[in-house]
XYZ file of C-alpha atoms in Angstrom:
672
model
C 78.899 103.444 85.259
C 81.539 104.722 82.785
C 84.332 101.501 81.864
C 87.830 102.903 82.264
C 91.409 101.205 82.820
C 94.029 102.621 84.715
C 97.666 102.014 83.860
C 100.988 102.546 85.670
C 104.165 102.812 83.843
C 107.271 102.003 85.614
C 110.079 104.042 84.582
C 112.316 101.668 84.081
C 114.714 100.631 81.108
C 111.425 100.994 79.093
C 107.850 101.915 80.254
C 106.164 99.018 81.340
C 102.471 99.258 82.288
C 99.910 97.045 83.642
C 96.607 97.415 84.678
C 94.684 98.289 88.001
C 91.498 97.860 86.436
C 90.375 96.761 83.156
C 86.286 96.843 84.061
C 84.563 99.706 85.943
C 86.233 102.806 87.096
C 87.010 101.478 90.566
C 89.054 103.880 93.215
C 92.606 103.008 93.682
C 96.311 104.365 95.873
C 99.293 103.974 94.318
C 101.395 103.895 97.241
C 104.931 105.198 96.765
C 108.514 106.309 99.049
C 107.727 103.341 101.599
C 110.471 101.493 101.741
C 112.932 103.228 99.148
C 112.243 105.129 96.342
C 111.065 101.994 94.632
C 108.941 102.888 91.230
C 110.617 106.477 91.517
C 113.129 107.774 89.598
C 114.964 110.767 90.091
C 117.710 112.540 86.989
C 119.911 113.739 89.840
C 121.680 110.817 92.095
C 123.574 113.546 93.466
C 120.689 115.191 94.977
C 117.934 112.757 95.880
C 118.860 109.636 97.760
C 116.463 107.909 100.020
C 117.742 108.161 103.667
C 116.404 104.770 105.439
C 117.118 106.417 108.874
C 114.037 108.698 108.785
C 112.729 106.369 105.887
C 112.060 108.747 103.361
C 113.192 110.373 99.822
C 116.583 113.092 100.910
C 116.844 116.284 98.479
C 120.018 117.541 99.428
C 123.031 119.612 97.952
C 125.893 121.716 98.921
C 126.824 123.938 96.558
C 123.742 124.652 94.616
C 122.059 122.578 92.273
C 118.481 121.706 91.167
C 116.968 117.806 90.586
C 113.977 116.234 90.311
C 112.122 113.249 91.993
C 110.008 111.573 89.345
C 106.772 109.226 90.611
C 106.148 106.492 87.688
C 104.268 107.395 84.862
C 100.326 106.674 84.920
C 97.491 106.803 82.394
C 94.846 109.103 84.839
C 92.722 109.763 81.383
C 89.254 109.803 82.187
C 88.940 109.344 86.240
C 86.983 111.826 88.034
C 89.255 112.683 90.923
C 92.653 112.256 91.570
C 94.270 113.594 94.861
C 98.094 113.419 95.779
C 99.191 113.279 99.630
C 102.712 112.896 101.572
C 104.472 114.232 104.165
C 107.468 116.532 104.007
C 110.095 118.725 106.222
C 112.830 120.676 105.475
C 115.422 123.099 107.086
C 117.643 125.748 106.232
C 115.818 126.590 102.865
C 116.487 130.107 101.880
C 112.690 130.460 100.544
C 111.121 126.781 101.557
C 108.154 128.139 98.491
C 110.437 128.880 95.594
C 113.153 125.840 96.644
C 110.963 123.438 97.627
C 108.034 122.464 94.642
C 106.136 120.140 93.052
C 104.676 120.041 89.330
C 102.569 117.484 87.218
C 102.437 116.837 83.666
C 99.972 114.738 81.761
C 102.078 114.593 78.768
C 105.821 113.114 80.005
C 107.901 112.585 77.313
C 111.125 111.010 78.727
C 113.029 113.899 80.557
C 112.140 116.713 82.818
C 114.052 119.563 80.464
C 111.578 117.953 77.527
C 108.277 118.370 79.204
C 106.224 121.019 80.157
C 104.881 120.961 84.069
C 102.160 123.146 85.915
C 103.181 123.839 89.257
C 100.667 122.803 92.311
C 100.837 124.405 95.572
C 101.774 123.043 98.008
C 100.056 123.906 101.613
C 101.495 123.651 104.594
C 105.345 123.765 104.159
C 107.083 122.676 107.590
C 108.875 125.577 109.976
C 111.971 125.530 108.191
C 113.844 125.262 112.301
C 113.490 121.301 112.776
C 112.899 118.469 111.423
C 109.034 117.919 112.087
C 106.677 116.098 109.158
C 103.753 117.437 108.166
C 100.860 116.388 106.338
C 100.225 117.515 102.592
C 96.853 116.511 100.716
C 96.086 118.200 96.894
C 93.358 117.780 95.033
C 94.694 117.708 91.248
C 92.663 119.680 88.910
C 91.734 117.055 85.987
C 92.797 119.330 83.303
C 96.140 118.594 84.471
C 95.739 114.651 84.619
C 95.996 112.121 81.096
C 97.513 109.513 79.369
C 100.967 110.388 80.969
C 101.110 111.764 83.968
C 104.268 112.061 86.109
C 104.424 114.288 89.257
C 107.755 115.662 89.643
C 109.445 117.068 93.274
C 111.613 119.504 92.417
C 114.439 120.608 94.720
C 116.500 124.258 94.006
C 119.292 125.292 96.219
C 122.480 127.842 95.999
C 125.691 128.250 96.427
C 125.426 130.213 99.817
C 122.528 128.026 101.090
C 122.062 124.416 101.213
C 119.032 123.143 102.919
C 117.300 119.484 102.894
C 113.981 118.389 101.856
C 112.791 115.558 103.220
C 109.774 113.375 101.608
C 107.760 110.094 102.372
C 104.260 108.396 102.264
C 103.405 109.306 99.373
C 100.104 108.749 97.548
C 98.099 108.715 94.173
C 94.920 108.233 94.300
C 92.261 108.323 91.851
C 88.162 108.500 92.806
C 85.121 107.735 90.585
C 81.737 108.530 90.126
C 78.857 106.403 91.696
C 78.503 104.080 94.469
C 75.384 101.448 93.796
C 73.180 100.282 96.341
C 74.284 97.107 98.701
C 73.074 93.795 97.295
C 71.696 92.562 100.554
C 69.797 93.930 103.582
C 71.708 96.082 106.171
C 71.706 95.168 109.562
C 68.797 96.195 111.668
C 70.719 98.140 114.848
C 68.468 100.568 116.502
C 69.113 103.887 117.282
C 72.474 104.014 118.790
C 74.507 106.905 118.217
C 77.588 105.257 117.276
C 78.052 102.140 114.688
C 81.275 99.718 115.358
C 82.152 97.276 112.238
C 84.332 94.182 112.592
C 85.782 91.972 110.450
C 88.306 89.656 109.512
C 89.696 90.144 105.701
C 90.935 87.205 104.981
C 94.672 87.830 104.642
C 94.328 91.234 103.293
C 98.527 92.320 102.174
C 99.505 95.072 100.354
C 102.955 93.417 100.117
C 100.605 90.983 97.121
C 103.217 88.028 97.109
C 103.295 86.645 100.334
C 102.193 82.991 100.327
C 98.807 84.019 101.983
C 97.070 85.376 99.393
C 99.635 86.085 96.241
C 97.385 88.247 95.098
C 98.009 90.060 91.695
C 98.032 93.958 91.462
C 94.313 93.483 89.690
C 93.446 91.521 92.724
C 94.407 93.573 95.475
C 92.457 96.387 93.756
C 89.713 94.596 93.372
C 89.453 93.835 97.049
C 89.743 96.762 97.964
C 87.303 98.471 96.055
C 85.190 95.119 97.499
C 86.030 96.301 100.866
C 85.040 99.676 100.720
C 82.130 99.405 99.114
C 81.033 97.292 102.018
C 82.484 99.251 104.440
C 80.874 102.731 103.147
C 77.632 100.434 103.138
C 77.613 99.958 106.780
C 78.630 103.868 107.584
C 80.163 102.639 110.835
C 82.001 105.089 112.795
C 84.352 102.873 113.938
C 85.863 100.121 112.266
C 88.130 96.847 113.587
C 89.899 94.429 111.587
C 91.931 91.431 112.018
C 93.599 89.362 109.883
C 95.473 92.545 107.921
C 99.303 92.705 107.254
C 101.326 93.614 110.036
C 102.952 96.769 108.342
C 101.773 100.015 109.190
C 100.847 101.029 105.624
C 98.054 98.652 105.264
C 95.776 100.250 107.877
C 96.297 103.797 106.036
C 95.712 102.557 102.615
C 92.195 101.080 103.578
C 91.511 104.667 105.521
C 93.032 106.304 102.160
C 91.106 103.959 99.872
C 87.451 105.059 101.856
C 88.341 108.620 101.764
C 88.932 108.578 98.008
C 85.376 107.890 98.162
C 83.766 110.831 100.481
C 83.337 114.502 100.074
C 84.648 115.290 103.584
C 87.245 112.457 103.926
C 86.990 111.447 107.763
C 88.581 108.411 107.905
C 91.454 108.004 110.074
C 93.825 105.137 110.505
C 95.107 104.364 114.010
C 99.059 103.551 114.808
C 100.309 100.864 116.343
C 103.760 100.131 117.737
C 103.811 96.920 115.319
C 106.359 97.577 112.504
C 107.141 94.394 111.093
C 110.814 94.963 108.358
C 109.293 95.602 105.004
C 111.160 93.091 102.449
C 110.292 90.931 99.482
C 109.871 87.267 101.928
C 106.726 86.423 103.242
C 106.893 86.646 107.228
C 103.635 85.074 108.094
C 102.372 88.005 110.532
C 98.753 89.128 110.791
C 97.553 92.053 112.875
C 94.482 93.828 114.155
C 93.874 97.340 114.027
C 91.467 100.172 113.969
C 89.648 102.794 111.371
C 87.786 105.984 112.728
C 85.859 108.701 111.339
C 87.245 112.303 112.719
C 83.943 113.420 113.287
C 82.294 111.003 115.387
C 85.103 110.027 118.146
C 87.980 110.161 119.351
C 91.036 108.009 120.308
C 92.328 108.137 123.972
C 96.073 106.756 124.773
C 97.849 104.287 122.402
C 96.695 100.955 120.753
C 96.926 98.444 123.137
C 97.874 94.939 123.061
C 96.055 92.794 125.449
C 98.789 90.701 126.282
C 102.541 90.201 126.206
C 102.666 86.764 123.947
C 105.052 88.257 120.874
C 102.526 86.326 118.585
C 99.270 87.292 120.332
C 100.171 90.412 121.119
C 99.677 91.710 117.315
C 96.433 90.391 117.290
C 94.486 90.830 120.771
C 94.492 94.296 120.680
C 92.390 97.367 122.565
C 91.851 100.434 121.908
C 89.499 103.072 124.149
C 87.681 105.717 122.125
C 85.359 108.929 123.343
C 82.561 110.116 121.254
C 83.024 113.867 120.654
C 79.116 114.591 120.976
C 79.136 113.017 124.835
C 82.282 113.233 125.482
C 81.705 109.728 127.058
C 83.917 106.771 126.461
C 84.156 102.916 125.953
C 86.629 99.958 125.826
C 86.873 98.333 122.314
C 89.077 94.991 121.791
C 89.409 93.485 118.460
C 90.925 90.038 118.164
C 91.984 86.884 116.453
C 91.794 83.705 118.583
C 93.674 80.781 117.379
C 92.725 79.426 114.119
C 90.742 75.644 113.986
C 93.555 73.118 112.882
C 92.604 69.518 113.102
C 96.488 69.283 112.668
C 97.427 70.764 115.725
C 96.013 68.843 118.792
C 96.709 72.309 121.336
C 94.641 74.574 119.448
C 91.828 74.490 121.851
C 94.447 75.100 124.723
C 95.796 77.571 122.541
C 92.592 79.654 121.899
C 91.733 79.098 126.145
C 94.997 81.070 126.454
C 93.871 83.889 124.851
C 90.694 83.868 126.360
C 91.725 84.170 129.507
C 94.892 86.788 128.541
C 92.116 88.951 126.473
C 90.370 88.616 129.755
C 93.735 89.611 132.231
C 94.786 92.287 129.917
C 91.305 93.705 130.252
C 91.724 94.366 133.961
C 95.371 95.796 133.286
C 94.011 98.405 131.153
C 91.915 100.759 133.493
C 90.688 103.174 131.035
C 86.968 103.352 131.045
C 84.691 100.422 133.038
C 82.051 99.888 129.353
C 84.039 97.226 127.420
C 83.251 95.578 123.901
C 84.835 92.753 122.934
C 84.835 91.782 119.035
C 86.621 89.323 116.407
C 87.748 86.558 115.050
C 87.232 83.733 118.062
C 87.374 80.764 115.922
C 84.884 79.162 117.931
C 81.445 79.031 118.629
C 79.212 79.459 122.324
C 79.398 76.881 124.236
C 83.349 75.566 123.611
C 85.613 76.341 125.885
C 87.312 80.070 125.614
C 83.718 80.958 125.297
C 82.547 79.404 128.392
C 85.527 81.739 129.801
C 84.263 84.780 128.635
C 80.209 84.358 129.413
C 81.820 82.951 133.298
C 83.359 86.204 133.515
C 80.374 88.188 132.718
C 80.464 89.143 129.066
C 77.048 88.399 126.981
C 77.435 87.370 123.219
C 75.451 89.987 121.657
C 75.095 88.894 117.780
C 73.025 86.009 119.295
C 70.850 88.100 121.766
C 69.289 89.430 118.176
C 69.633 86.719 116.207
C 69.263 83.125 117.211
C 70.329 81.839 113.909
C 73.518 84.422 113.457
C 75.884 83.013 111.251
C 79.200 84.764 109.914
C 81.567 81.847 108.216
C 80.172 79.072 106.237
C 82.765 75.973 106.813
C 80.353 73.883 108.384
C 77.216 75.668 106.580
C 76.862 78.257 108.441
C 78.671 78.795 111.808
C 79.319 81.933 114.363
C 82.760 82.263 114.806
C 83.015 85.996 114.648
C 81.660 87.481 118.176
C 80.207 90.244 119.779
C 80.770 90.746 123.430
C 79.457 92.727 126.076
C 80.343 93.414 129.536
C 76.940 94.547 131.855
C 77.579 97.873 132.299
C 78.330 98.116 128.138
C 75.464 95.771 127.174
C 72.990 98.085 128.883
C 74.252 100.534 126.680
C 73.665 99.091 123.069
C 70.635 99.121 121.331
C 71.623 96.346 118.446
C 74.060 94.096 116.873
C 73.952 92.242 113.680
C 75.609 91.102 110.509
C 76.110 92.098 106.803
C 76.091 88.651 104.844
C 78.007 90.250 102.000
C 80.467 87.605 101.665
C 79.218 84.578 102.832
C 75.511 83.802 101.669
C 75.637 79.976 103.224
C 73.816 76.632 101.480
C 71.621 77.566 98.568
C 72.691 81.590 98.855
C 75.905 80.584 98.121
C 76.464 82.182 94.754
C 74.398 84.964 94.902
C 76.173 88.017 96.263
C 79.727 85.885 94.516
C 80.452 89.978 93.064
C 80.843 91.609 96.380
C 82.689 89.215 98.336
C 85.928 89.459 99.250
C 86.302 87.444 102.256
C 85.468 84.243 103.768
C 83.726 86.503 106.682
C 80.915 88.818 106.815
C 81.548 91.929 108.547
C 78.913 92.432 111.918
C 78.144 95.282 114.123
C 76.891 97.028 116.803
C 75.195 100.090 117.745
C 75.241 102.160 121.163
C 74.133 105.371 122.860
C 77.141 105.546 125.873
C 75.888 107.091 129.477
C 77.697 108.988 131.578
C 80.607 107.629 133.715
C 82.077 110.903 134.320
C 82.603 111.534 137.626
C 80.924 114.807 139.289
C 82.916 114.539 142.559
C 86.984 113.591 143.233
C 87.479 109.966 143.292
C 90.334 108.551 145.117
C 92.988 106.525 143.285
C 96.331 104.757 143.282
C 98.207 102.833 140.695
C 101.391 101.516 140.278
C 103.721 101.344 137.318
C 106.659 99.804 136.226
C 107.456 96.833 136.084
C 103.608 95.709 135.903
C 103.848 92.590 134.562
C 105.913 90.699 131.738
C 106.137 93.023 128.999
C 107.223 95.621 131.547
C 105.772 98.573 130.699
C 102.323 97.380 131.626
C 99.692 99.775 130.818
C 102.380 102.240 129.535
C 103.277 103.718 126.231
C 106.431 104.352 124.106
C 106.553 106.913 121.065
C 109.247 107.734 119.231
C 109.536 110.175 117.593
C 112.938 110.720 115.669
C 115.107 108.325 117.157
C 116.871 105.264 116.478
C 116.186 103.997 119.902
C 112.944 104.160 122.267
C 111.693 103.877 125.605
C 111.661 99.666 126.451
C 112.094 97.611 129.497
C 114.279 96.314 131.561
C 113.771 93.627 134.417
C 116.496 94.648 136.651
C 116.082 98.371 135.836
C 112.660 99.084 134.900
C 111.925 101.598 131.769
C 114.883 102.612 130.213
C 115.773 104.922 127.536
C 119.089 105.599 126.037
C 119.297 107.822 122.371
C 122.160 108.277 120.047
C 120.044 111.969 118.714
C 116.306 111.647 119.137
C 112.753 112.164 120.876
C 111.408 109.560 122.629
C 108.239 109.833 125.006
C 106.850 107.324 127.740
C 103.243 107.819 128.190
C 100.742 107.063 131.232
C 97.025 105.913 130.351
C 94.235 108.486 130.335
C 92.797 109.560 132.809
C 89.577 111.759 133.959
C 91.093 113.802 136.932
C 88.895 116.750 135.942
C 87.819 116.380 139.665
C 90.313 115.548 141.342
C 91.648 117.659 144.802
C 95.066 116.644 144.734
C 97.328 114.594 142.319
C 100.649 113.267 142.840
C 103.470 111.306 140.725
C 106.203 109.773 142.067
C 108.820 107.496 141.415
C 112.502 106.410 141.199
C 115.084 107.609 138.680
C 118.613 107.728 137.968
C 120.824 109.535 134.957
C 124.288 108.349 133.764
C 126.160 110.034 131.165
C 124.166 113.141 131.611
C 124.594 115.910 129.534
C 121.601 118.527 130.420
C 119.545 117.187 132.183
C 117.169 119.775 133.069
C 116.056 120.081 129.629
C 117.002 116.894 128.286
C 115.213 114.076 130.480
C 112.002 115.789 131.415
C 108.276 115.438 132.717
C 105.050 116.654 131.369
C 100.816 116.837 131.481
C 98.219 117.411 129.160
C 94.998 117.630 129.948
C 93.163 117.216 126.785
C 95.348 113.961 125.158
C 95.028 113.298 121.482
C 98.291 112.162 120.625
C 102.072 113.199 121.593
C 101.754 115.849 118.538
C 98.325 117.007 118.618
C 98.652 117.712 122.681
C 99.335 120.599 124.410
C 101.871 119.799 126.828
C 102.452 121.296 130.225
C 106.075 120.898 131.894
C 106.260 119.856 135.322
C 109.327 120.346 137.761
C 111.061 117.378 139.229
C 112.095 118.221 142.445
C 115.042 115.865 142.654
C 117.432 114.789 139.682
C 120.299 111.813 140.334
C 124.313 113.151 139.969
C 124.300 112.251 136.436
C 127.191 110.465 136.780
C 126.666 107.065 137.994
C 123.149 104.445 138.403
C 122.347 105.115 141.786
C 118.198 105.802 141.790
C 117.085 108.841 143.474
C 113.346 109.200 144.681
C 111.284 112.206 143.784
C 107.737 113.525 144.226
C 105.694 116.015 141.727
C 102.206 117.644 143.011
C 100.742 118.841 139.956
C 98.710 121.682 139.805
C 95.244 120.915 139.569
C 95.008 123.400 136.528
C 96.655 121.158 134.177
C 94.416 118.124 134.893
C 91.164 117.222 132.623
C 88.738 114.975 131.696
C 91.714 113.242 129.331
C 95.226 113.711 131.204
C 98.090 112.419 130.116
C 101.772 112.059 132.320
C 104.927 111.760 129.847
C 108.500 111.150 130.330
C 110.325 112.964 127.712
C 113.516 112.006 126.534
C 115.314 114.440 124.130
C 118.882 114.146 123.280
C 120.369 116.456 120.301
C 122.213 114.884 117.355
C 125.593 116.831 118.372
C 125.200 115.560 122.312
C 128.577 114.894 123.736
C 126.974 111.808 125.521
C 124.378 109.420 125.112
C 122.794 109.622 128.529
C 120.252 106.780 129.993
C 117.808 107.213 131.798
C 116.127 105.111 134.075
C 112.478 104.743 136.115
C 110.804 102.430 137.704
C 108.447 102.366 141.148
C 106.345 104.911 139.288
C 102.990 105.757 141.362
C 100.165 107.912 140.503
C 97.707 108.814 143.432
C 94.805 111.005 143.756
C 93.609 111.905 147.391
C 90.202 113.492 148.135
C 89.447 116.551 150.376
C 87.398 114.272 152.024
C 89.281 111.042 151.813
C 91.948 111.037 154.774
C 93.490 108.038 152.621
C 93.379 107.243 149.134
C 91.948 104.010 149.452
C 90.158 104.398 152.727
C 86.229 105.317 153.776
C 85.013 104.211 150.411
C 81.465 103.847 151.730
C 81.516 107.838 152.441
C 81.780 108.097 148.585
C 78.813 108.229 145.056
C 76.628 104.958 145.328
C 78.597 103.341 142.958
C 82.136 104.837 141.943
C 85.306 103.881 140.255
C 88.612 102.871 142.092
C 91.650 102.002 140.607
C 93.995 100.341 142.346
C 97.652 99.264 141.850
C 96.856 99.343 137.888
C 93.597 97.658 138.445
C 89.969 99.349 138.097
C 87.345 98.563 139.993
C 83.557 98.969 140.137
C 82.877 100.349 144.095
C 79.343 99.695 146.113
C 78.268 101.910 149.086
C 79.594 99.027 151.364
C 82.983 98.626 149.774
C 81.953 95.539 147.828
C 84.767 95.801 144.915
C 83.896 94.679 141.116
C 86.529 94.465 138.994
C 85.744 95.585 135.551
C 83.673 92.343 134.274
C 81.319 92.212 137.359
C 83.141 89.388 139.919
C 83.318 90.181 143.262
C 86.882 90.390 144.693
C 85.837 91.749 147.873
């Protein structure tokens, strides 16, 4: 591998350069426009500014003008490849492809006018009729980059056409040729089609100086490079991590860093509702999260907390995945239990609470009976929290395949990271094991020091998913709102453009109010492909209404991927309230069978324009989803006439029902 150096020059009063990597070429991502203009500069402050409401750089000039938004100067000479990615939207432009353009130079002269520029092609452009952001990724020809590389967003407008251009999430990445062979043996996992990897990344913080890690830019780049090395060696289809900084950018940083090392860029970070305020001061918050290969699996439903605890809801997470090849699903839970702390007398009690909350959370999120639990559980088999998991019907898989397994070296070699599966999931596992890239206990403690990036090893499991799709109609009844301490329960709130969003109020149910915004309230995903009849019933009220039939609406999709990525069908709400008071009305919707499928989601959409005369409030409670079958008089009766073993959802809980009507919950415990 060639020796290369990547410098970034910050355009302040003088050019200050610092090294991102001073040894072998290391793929690096420079993230810009994350929370303010930051290191970006402009020669037209009356045109380019930071819009904190939408977290983007905004170019706008009434009366016409031209302004340039410039990246820092970078020494990119000698890198093997460069790409630039960003999200942008625009409105009211005369001609977006000429009004809003992107340029690059390899020899910046200190000002836009003094420099020669090469235009890069932006694709796609937004619709120019609304404010929907679209993503752009451009591979920059290496002949356009050099010792003084700068990218420029050029905005122009005329006196009679004053458009607005918004840009955010800007990243510049460099690639390097060659990936060395792994220095230690990869785990043997059998012939499983899907491979799932998990790891504690030991305080992986994008915001370097946090008090927990205190990375320099060089150290952060080095840690990222080593993580990516290990992840690419393991070649998993799903990655689950804990001890991540609780910021939206951190998983995207990892996915970007993995993608720039692959030709097809398959890795996608799963978004969550965790959005801590970005500031210079360390706020001591960690989270767990997921990255997946878009060519192998897709996420089903939202990334969901397993607990309502204000702290642990960031660290006990549930995500359902569907294998694209087989269309089969499983529930993956990634966790970080309370750390062992000799100064905390309640540490074990907190881990016990974590275990109980996790089990309850899995039962309250009824999307699939196959469950895989992974994470740094901070205790060994035999300790009370893991005994709780075992008594609930989960089996530890790392020890099943290697009785000497270890993942951490605090006491000379201990297994505190785990893979647990319930009975139905365990039957689909072909192997589990660890990749000792970071630990190496005892006499081998230093053999892999050059590759070490954490105090925990990554660990993996391989699975062949078996069919659980219904072959005939299955009766079901699910109740929502309220459903527990956090109110929204298994439902998910997604805000597309508003400052406010769906939230829970104990006296009123789910509530949404927004001063001009689009906010969605989503049910979990259900396979209703064989349903004979589906009914959605709820109570709702709307006050200070403008146009309820268009601003407070109900939708369904048969193949959910995300709010933006799904095709939605509007359902007619038969009974609306008066719109002028707080009186609830009851309504019931029979859903057309043509609108149902294997990935069905129902959504309440609140959409009020910014110029609305009122800011309506929509409140919903007592929501019930009922599936009845032609050969079943009641959704919950005559169970023995159903298939040998079938799924049943009752009051938000998923059960497996035997021919005699005996129910077992998703972790195999008999409940009736």
